[in-house]
PDB file of C-alpha atoms in Angstrom:
ATOM      1  CA  GLY N   1       2.776 239.199  38.898  1.00 83.00           C
ATOM      2  CA  SER N   2       5.501 240.254  37.152  1.00 86.00           C
ATOM      3  CA  SER N   3       6.611 238.792  33.785  1.00 90.00           C
ATOM      4  CA  GLY N   4       9.444 236.765  34.987  1.00 90.00           C
ATOM      5  CA  THR N   5       7.621 235.452  38.251  1.00 91.00           C
ATOM      6  CA  LEU N   6       4.774 234.629  36.409  1.00 94.00           C
ATOM      7  CA  ALA N   7       6.984 232.463  33.590  1.00 95.00           C
ATOM      8  CA  SER N   8       8.402 230.240  36.595  1.00 95.00           C
ATOM      9  CA  GLN N   9       5.212 229.351  38.509  1.00 96.00           C
ATOM     10  CA  ILE N  10       3.660 228.458  34.844  1.00 97.00           C
ATOM     11  CA  ALA N  11       7.700 226.043  33.926  1.00 96.00           C
ATOM     12  CA  GLY N  12       7.217 224.738  37.213  1.00 95.00           C
ATOM     13  CA  GLY N  13       3.050 223.874  36.872  1.00 94.00           C
ATOM     14  CA  ALA N  14       0.897 226.882  38.404  1.00 95.00           C
ATOM     15  CA  PRO N  15      -2.551 225.800  38.057  1.00 94.00           C
ATOM     16  CA  VAL N  16      -2.656 228.420  35.005  1.00 95.00           C
ATOM     17  CA  ASP N  17      -5.180 228.123  30.639  1.00 97.00           C
ATOM     18  CA  LEU N  18      -3.482 231.097  29.449  1.00 98.00           C
ATOM     19  CA  PHE N  19      -0.185 233.097  30.094  1.00 97.00           C
ATOM     20  CA  ALA N  20      -0.130 236.799  28.808  1.00 97.00           C
ATOM     21  CA  ALA N  21       3.719 238.485  29.229  1.00 95.00           C
ATOM     22  CA  ALA N  22       4.939 242.091  29.018  1.00 93.00           C
ATOM     23  CA  ASP N  23       7.391 240.632  27.479  1.00 93.00           C
ATOM     24  CA  THR N  24       8.018 238.665  24.129  1.00 95.00           C
ATOM     25  CA  ALA N  25      10.725 236.229  25.691  1.00 95.00           C
ATOM     26  CA  TYR N  26       9.011 234.794  28.303  1.00 95.00           C
ATOM     27  CA  VAL N  27       6.199 233.550  26.154  1.00 97.00           C
ATOM     28  CA  ASP N  28       8.973 232.363  23.498  1.00 97.00           C
ATOM     29  CA  GLU N  29      11.188 230.684  26.443  1.00 97.00           C
ATOM     30  CA  LEU N  30       7.826 228.288  27.852  1.00 97.00           C
ATOM     31  CA  ILE N  31       7.147 227.452  24.119  1.00 98.00           C
ATOM     32  CA  ALA N  32      10.306 225.825  23.531  1.00 98.00           C
ATOM     33  CA  SER N  33      10.113 224.364  26.483  1.00 97.00           C
ATOM     34  CA  GLU N  34       6.291 223.044  25.936  1.00 97.00           C
ATOM     35  CA  ALA N  35       4.370 224.691  28.365  1.00 97.00           C
ATOM     36  CA  LEU N  36       3.142 227.059  26.265  1.00 98.00           C
ATOM     37  CA  ILE N  37       1.237 226.365  22.560  1.00 98.00           C
ATOM     38  CA  PRO N  38       3.192 227.151  19.931  1.00 98.00           C
ATOM     39  CA  ASP N  39       0.163 228.132  18.087  1.00 97.00           C
ATOM     40  CA  THR N  40      -2.197 230.232  20.689  1.00 98.00           C
ATOM     41  CA  ARG N  41       0.984 232.739  20.583  1.00 97.00           C
ATOM     42  CA  ARG N  42       0.355 236.122  19.771  1.00 96.00           C
ATOM     43  CA  VAL N  43       1.800 239.676  20.425  1.00 96.00           C
ATOM     44  CA  TYR N  44      -1.166 241.720  21.319  1.00 96.00           C
ATOM     45  CA  ALA N  45      -0.232 245.115  22.398  1.00 96.00           C
ATOM     46  CA  VAL N  46       3.208 247.427  22.504  1.00 95.00           C
ATOM     47  CA  GLY N  47       3.779 248.815  26.107  1.00 93.00           C
ATOM     48  CA  HIS N  48       4.736 252.653  26.963  1.00 94.00           C
ATOM     49  CA  LEU N  49       7.203 253.448  29.618  1.00 96.00           C
ATOM     50  CA  VAL N  50       5.600 257.175  31.185  1.00 96.00           C
ATOM     51  CA  LEU N  51       7.225 259.376  34.204  1.00 97.00           C
ATOM     52  CA  ALA N  52       4.271 259.687  35.905  1.00 95.00           C
ATOM     53  CA  VAL N  53       4.753 261.623  38.989  1.00 94.00           C
ATOM     54  CA  SER N  54       2.323 261.706  42.308  1.00 88.00           C
ATOM     55  CA  GLY N  55       0.229 264.611  42.820  1.00 79.00           C
ATOM     56  CA  ARG N  56       1.278 265.813  46.688  1.00 72.00           C
ATOM     57  CA  ALA N  57       5.149 266.293  44.800  1.00 67.00           C
ATOM     58  CA  GLY N  58       4.640 268.811  42.212  1.00 69.00           C
ATOM     59  CA  ALA N  59       5.532 268.390  38.351  1.00 71.00           C
ATOM     60  CA  ALA N  60       8.599 266.332  36.317  1.00 80.00           C
ATOM     61  CA  ASP N  61       8.762 266.380  32.450  1.00 84.00           C
ATOM     62  CA  ASP N  62      11.737 264.908  31.080  1.00 91.00           C
ATOM     63  CA  LEU N  63      13.669 262.149  33.454  1.00 96.00           C
ATOM     64  CA  MET N  64      16.645 264.816  34.219  1.00 96.00           C
ATOM     65  CA  ASP N  65      14.011 265.876  37.246  1.00 94.00           C
ATOM     66  CA  LEU N  66      14.536 262.951  39.133  1.00 96.00           C
ATOM     67  CA  LEU N  67      18.172 264.707  39.605  1.00 96.00           C
ATOM     68  CA  ASP N  68      15.740 266.965  41.631  1.00 93.00           C
ATOM     69  CA  PRO N  69      16.665 266.859  45.512  1.00 93.00           C
ATOM     70  CA  ASP N  70      12.654 266.947  46.558  1.00 90.00           C
ATOM     71  CA  ILE N  71      12.652 263.938  44.391  1.00 93.00           C
ATOM     72  CA  THR N  72      13.678 260.934  47.376  1.00 95.00           C
ATOM     73  CA  HIS N  73      11.864 258.224  45.653  1.00 96.00           C
ATOM     74  CA  VAL N  74      11.650 257.049  42.600  1.00 97.00           C
ATOM     75  CA  ALA N  75       9.154 253.351  41.647  1.00 97.00           C
ATOM     76  CA  ILE N  76      10.242 251.169  39.094  1.00 98.00           C
ATOM     77  CA  ALA N  77       9.650 248.281  39.459  1.00 96.00           C
ATOM     78  CA  ASN N  78      12.119 244.752  39.166  1.00 96.00           C
ATOM     79  CA  PRO N  79      14.256 244.977  36.643  1.00 96.00           C
ATOM     80  CA  ASP N  80      14.834 241.274  37.509  1.00 93.00           C
ATOM     81  CA  HIS N  81      11.679 240.134  36.466  1.00 88.00           C
ATOM     82  CA  ALA N  82      10.125 242.565  35.605  1.00 92.00           C
ATOM     83  CA  PRO N  83       9.872 243.338  32.080  1.00 93.00           C
ATOM     84  CA  TYR N  84       9.206 246.918  32.298  1.00 94.00           C
ATOM     85  CA  GLY N  85      11.928 247.227  35.431  1.00 96.00           C
ATOM     86  CA  ARG N  86      14.572 246.256  32.487  1.00 95.00           C
ATOM     87  CA  ALA N  87      13.000 248.526  30.265  1.00 97.00           C
ATOM     88  CA  ALA N  88      12.985 251.815  33.003  1.00 98.00           C
ATOM     89  CA  ARG N  89      16.782 250.745  33.828  1.00 98.00           C
ATOM     90  CA  GLU N  90      17.657 250.860  30.040  1.00 98.00           C
ATOM     91  CA  ALA N  91      15.840 254.591  29.803  1.00 98.00           C
ATOM     92  CA  LEU N  92      17.566 255.422  33.110  1.00 98.00           C
ATOM     93  CA  GLU N  93      21.279 253.525  31.971  1.00 98.00           C
ATOM     94  CA  SER N  94      20.799 255.682  27.918  1.00 98.00           C
ATOM     95  CA  ALA N  95      19.355 259.212  30.118  1.00 97.00           C
ATOM     96  CA  GLY N  96      22.869 258.289  32.225  1.00 98.00           C
ATOM     97  CA  LEU N  97      20.601 258.483  35.462  1.00 98.00           C
ATOM     98  CA  TRP N  98      21.186 255.050  36.435  1.00 98.00           C
ATOM     99  CA  GLU N  99      23.742 255.495  38.684  1.00 97.00           C
ATOM    100  CA  LYS N 100      23.178 258.246  39.940  1.00 98.00           C
ATOM    101  CA  LEU N 101      19.487 257.667  40.846  1.00 98.00           C
ATOM    102  CA  GLN N 102      20.225 255.004  42.642  1.00 97.00           C
ATOM    103  CA  PRO N 103      20.244 256.263  46.725  1.00 97.00           C
ATOM    104  CA  LYS N 104      15.957 257.398  44.950  1.00 97.00           C
ATOM    105  CA  LEU N 105      15.527 253.946  43.500  1.00 98.00           C
ATOM    106  CA  VAL N 106      12.203 251.662  44.832  1.00 97.00           C
ATOM    107  CA  LEU N 107      11.758 248.587  43.353  1.00 97.00           C
ATOM    108  CA  GLY N 108       8.276 247.318  43.183  1.00 96.00           C
ATOM    109  CA  GLU N 109       8.137 243.170  43.257  1.00 93.00           C
ATOM    110  CA  ASN N 110       5.394 244.629  39.975  1.00 93.00           C
ATOM    111  CA  VAL N 111       4.404 246.961  38.172  1.00 94.00           C
ATOM    112  CA  ARG N 112       1.759 248.100  39.987  1.00 94.00           C
ATOM    113  CA  GLN N 113       3.178 248.210  42.571  1.00 96.00           C
ATOM    114  CA  ALA N 114       4.919 250.754  41.270  1.00 96.00           C
ATOM    115  CA  VAL N 115       2.466 252.119  40.297  1.00 95.00           C
ATOM    116  CA  GLN N 116       1.423 252.401  43.737  1.00 95.00           C
ATOM    117  CA  TYR N 117       4.491 254.081  45.350  1.00 95.00           C
ATOM    118  CA  VAL N 118       4.107 256.906  42.904  1.00 95.00           C
ATOM    119  CA  GLU N 119      -0.343 256.546  43.765  1.00 92.00           C
ATOM    120  CA  THR N 120      -0.048 256.987  48.326  1.00 92.00           C
ATOM    121  CA  GLY N 121       3.338 259.378  47.399  1.00 90.00           C
ATOM    122  CA  ASN N 122       5.455 256.910  48.892  1.00 92.00           C
ATOM    123  CA  ALA N 123       7.534 257.716  46.104  1.00 94.00           C
ATOM    124  CA  GLN N 124       7.000 261.163  44.186  1.00 94.00           C
ATOM    125  CA  ALA N 125       7.894 259.620  40.972  1.00 96.00           C
ATOM    126  CA  GLY N 126       8.444 256.971  39.171  1.00 97.00           C
ATOM    127  CA  LEU N 127       8.655 254.805  35.265  1.00 98.00           C
ATOM    128  CA  VAL N 128       5.493 252.963  34.844  1.00 97.00           C
ATOM    129  CA  PRO N 129       3.319 251.685  31.751  1.00 95.00           C
ATOM    130  CA  ARG N 130       1.506 254.186  30.377  1.00 93.00           C
ATOM    131  CA  SER N 131      -1.727 251.448  30.896  1.00 92.00           C
ATOM    132  CA  LEU N 132      -1.420 251.758  34.702  1.00 92.00           C
ATOM    133  CA  ALA N 133      -0.433 255.465  35.438  1.00 91.00           C
ATOM    134  CA  GLY N 134      -4.146 256.992  34.408  1.00 86.00           C
ATOM    135  CA  VAL N 135      -5.592 256.548  37.802  1.00 85.00           C
ATOM    136  CA  ASP N 136      -6.676 259.339  40.414  1.00 84.00           C
ATOM    137  CA  GLY N 137      -3.439 261.527  42.233  1.00 84.00           C
ATOM    138  CA  ILE N 138      -0.499 260.892  38.954  1.00 91.00           C
ATOM    139  CA  THR N 139       0.171 262.600  36.500  1.00 92.00           C
ATOM    140  CA  TYR N 140       2.952 261.531  33.917  1.00 94.00           C
ATOM    141  CA  VAL N 141       4.118 262.608  30.933  1.00 95.00           C
ATOM    142  CA  ALA N 142       5.336 259.787  27.786  1.00 95.00           C
ATOM    143  CA  VAL N 143       9.326 258.406  27.794  1.00 97.00           C
ATOM    144  CA  ASP N 144      11.971 259.127  25.063  1.00 96.00           C
ATOM    145  CA  GLU N 145      11.229 255.842  23.116  1.00 94.00           C
ATOM    146  CA  SER N 146      14.890 255.915  21.900  1.00 96.00           C
ATOM    147  CA  LEU N 147      15.768 255.329  25.732  1.00 98.00           C
ATOM    148  CA  TYR N 148      14.334 251.978  26.002  1.00 96.00           C
ATOM    149  CA  THR N 149      13.683 248.721  23.693  1.00 91.00           C
ATOM    150  CA  PRO N 150       9.959 248.817  22.906  1.00 84.00           C
ATOM    151  CA  LEU N 151       8.129 246.417  25.483  1.00 93.00           C
ATOM    152  CA  SER N 152       6.743 243.796  22.984  1.00 95.00           C
ATOM    153  CA  GLN N 153       3.723 242.159  24.835  1.00 95.00           C
ATOM    154  CA  ALA N 154       2.292 238.237  23.739  1.00 97.00           C
ATOM    155  CA  LEU N 155       0.133 235.828  25.174  1.00 98.00           C
ATOM    156  CA  ALA N 156      -0.043 231.877  24.823  1.00 98.00           C
ATOM    157  CA  VAL N 157      -2.466 229.309  26.099  1.00 98.00           C
ATOM    158  CA  VAL N 158      -0.462 226.990  28.586  1.00 97.00           C
ATOM    159  CA  ALA N 159      -0.454 223.251  27.800  1.00 97.00           C
ATOM    160  CA  GLY N 160      -1.839 220.520  29.350  1.00 95.00           C
ATOM    161  CA  SER N 161      -4.616 223.294  30.642  1.00 96.00           C
ATOM    162  CA  PRO N 162      -8.206 222.162  31.242  1.00 96.00           C
ATOM    163  CA  ARG N 163     -10.111 225.009  29.375  1.00 97.00           C
ATOM    164  CA  GLU N 164      -8.315 224.991  26.327  1.00 97.00           C
ATOM    165  CA  ALA N 165     -11.111 225.676  24.134  1.00 98.00           C
ATOM    166  CA  GLU N 166     -11.828 228.680  26.710  1.00 98.00           C
ATOM    167  CA  ALA N 167      -8.306 230.202  26.184  1.00 98.00           C
ATOM    168  CA  ARG N 168      -8.449 229.602  22.893  1.00 98.00           C
ATOM    169  CA  ARG N 169     -11.530 232.159  22.589  1.00 98.00           C
ATOM    170  CA  PHE N 170     -10.081 234.545  25.742  1.00 97.00           C
ATOM    171  CA  ALA N 171      -7.301 235.156  23.476  1.00 97.00           C
ATOM    172  CA  GLU N 172      -9.186 235.358  20.300  1.00 97.00           C
ATOM    173  CA  LEU N 173     -10.919 238.487  22.168  1.00 97.00           C
ATOM    174  CA  VAL N 174      -7.414 240.271  23.788  1.00 96.00           C
ATOM    175  CA  THR N 175      -6.640 240.383  19.657  1.00 96.00           C
ATOM    176  CA  GLY N 176      -9.727 240.243  17.805  1.00 96.00           C
ATOM    177  CA  PRO N 177     -10.965 243.873  17.135  1.00 96.00           C
ATOM    178  CA  GLU N 178     -12.903 244.142  20.252  1.00 96.00           C
ATOM    179  CA  GLY N 179      -9.575 243.309  22.647  1.00 96.00           C
ATOM    180  CA  ARG N 180      -7.571 246.177  20.820  1.00 96.00           C
ATOM    181  CA  ALA N 181     -10.280 249.112  21.321  1.00 96.00           C
ATOM    182  CA  VAL N 182     -10.118 247.856  25.017  1.00 96.00           C
ATOM    183  CA  LEU N 183      -6.443 247.820  24.694  1.00 95.00           C
ATOM    184  CA  ALA N 184      -6.175 250.844  22.508  1.00 94.00           C
ATOM    185  CA  ARG N 185      -8.430 252.822  25.504  1.00 93.00           C
ATOM    186  CA  TYR N 186      -6.206 251.593  28.176  1.00 90.00           C
ATOM    187  CA  GLY N 187      -3.037 252.982  26.074  1.00 89.00           C
ATOM    188  CA  PHE N 188      -1.605 250.181  25.126  1.00 93.00           C
ATOM    189  CA  GLY N 189       0.162 250.923  21.739  1.00 92.00           C
ATOM    190  CA  LEU N 190      -1.154 247.670  19.064  1.00 93.00           C
ATOM    191  CA  PRO N 191       1.064 245.701  17.276  1.00 90.00           C
ATOM    192  CA  GLU N 192       0.063 245.483  13.072  1.00 79.00           C
ATOM    193  CA  GLU N 193      -2.318 243.548  12.421  1.00 51.00           C
TER     194      GLU N 193
END
């Protein structure tokens, strides 16, 4: 699910042990409302945006290629509640393309759905996380990081979890050497130690 949707569910008492969000703001808001345990907060990754293209659509090397009339659908996660969707909107605004691409935009409820639109060819292109773009049938290029705010991602244990000890151990695994190696392998940037 999108970070915003999951944060709302946790705030409403959803039975969750650990929350990992694609934007530190969601974790910080839940800590402020005492829904998450403050001393468990860790920045675990930095997400990167890519321009992903369906193998059926040909190639796109630059955001300006999205103006090509052969690209009729561009998938992004819903920017109202998905951090990568906000980053996509910010990148398109910075490139002067947001308004021009409105008729082509297809909003996924979350980043996985946006990738799925590209993967299935229902959208010829999409702005999605690098960590999810490495699937068959999709090629991708990095989006210039100066066009959007970096996606610092954080996690924390949910207050009142009946499995707090296990959740703390999992958080340590994710942010420790073994977890960092896995995150790097899947295309995440790593925060400073």
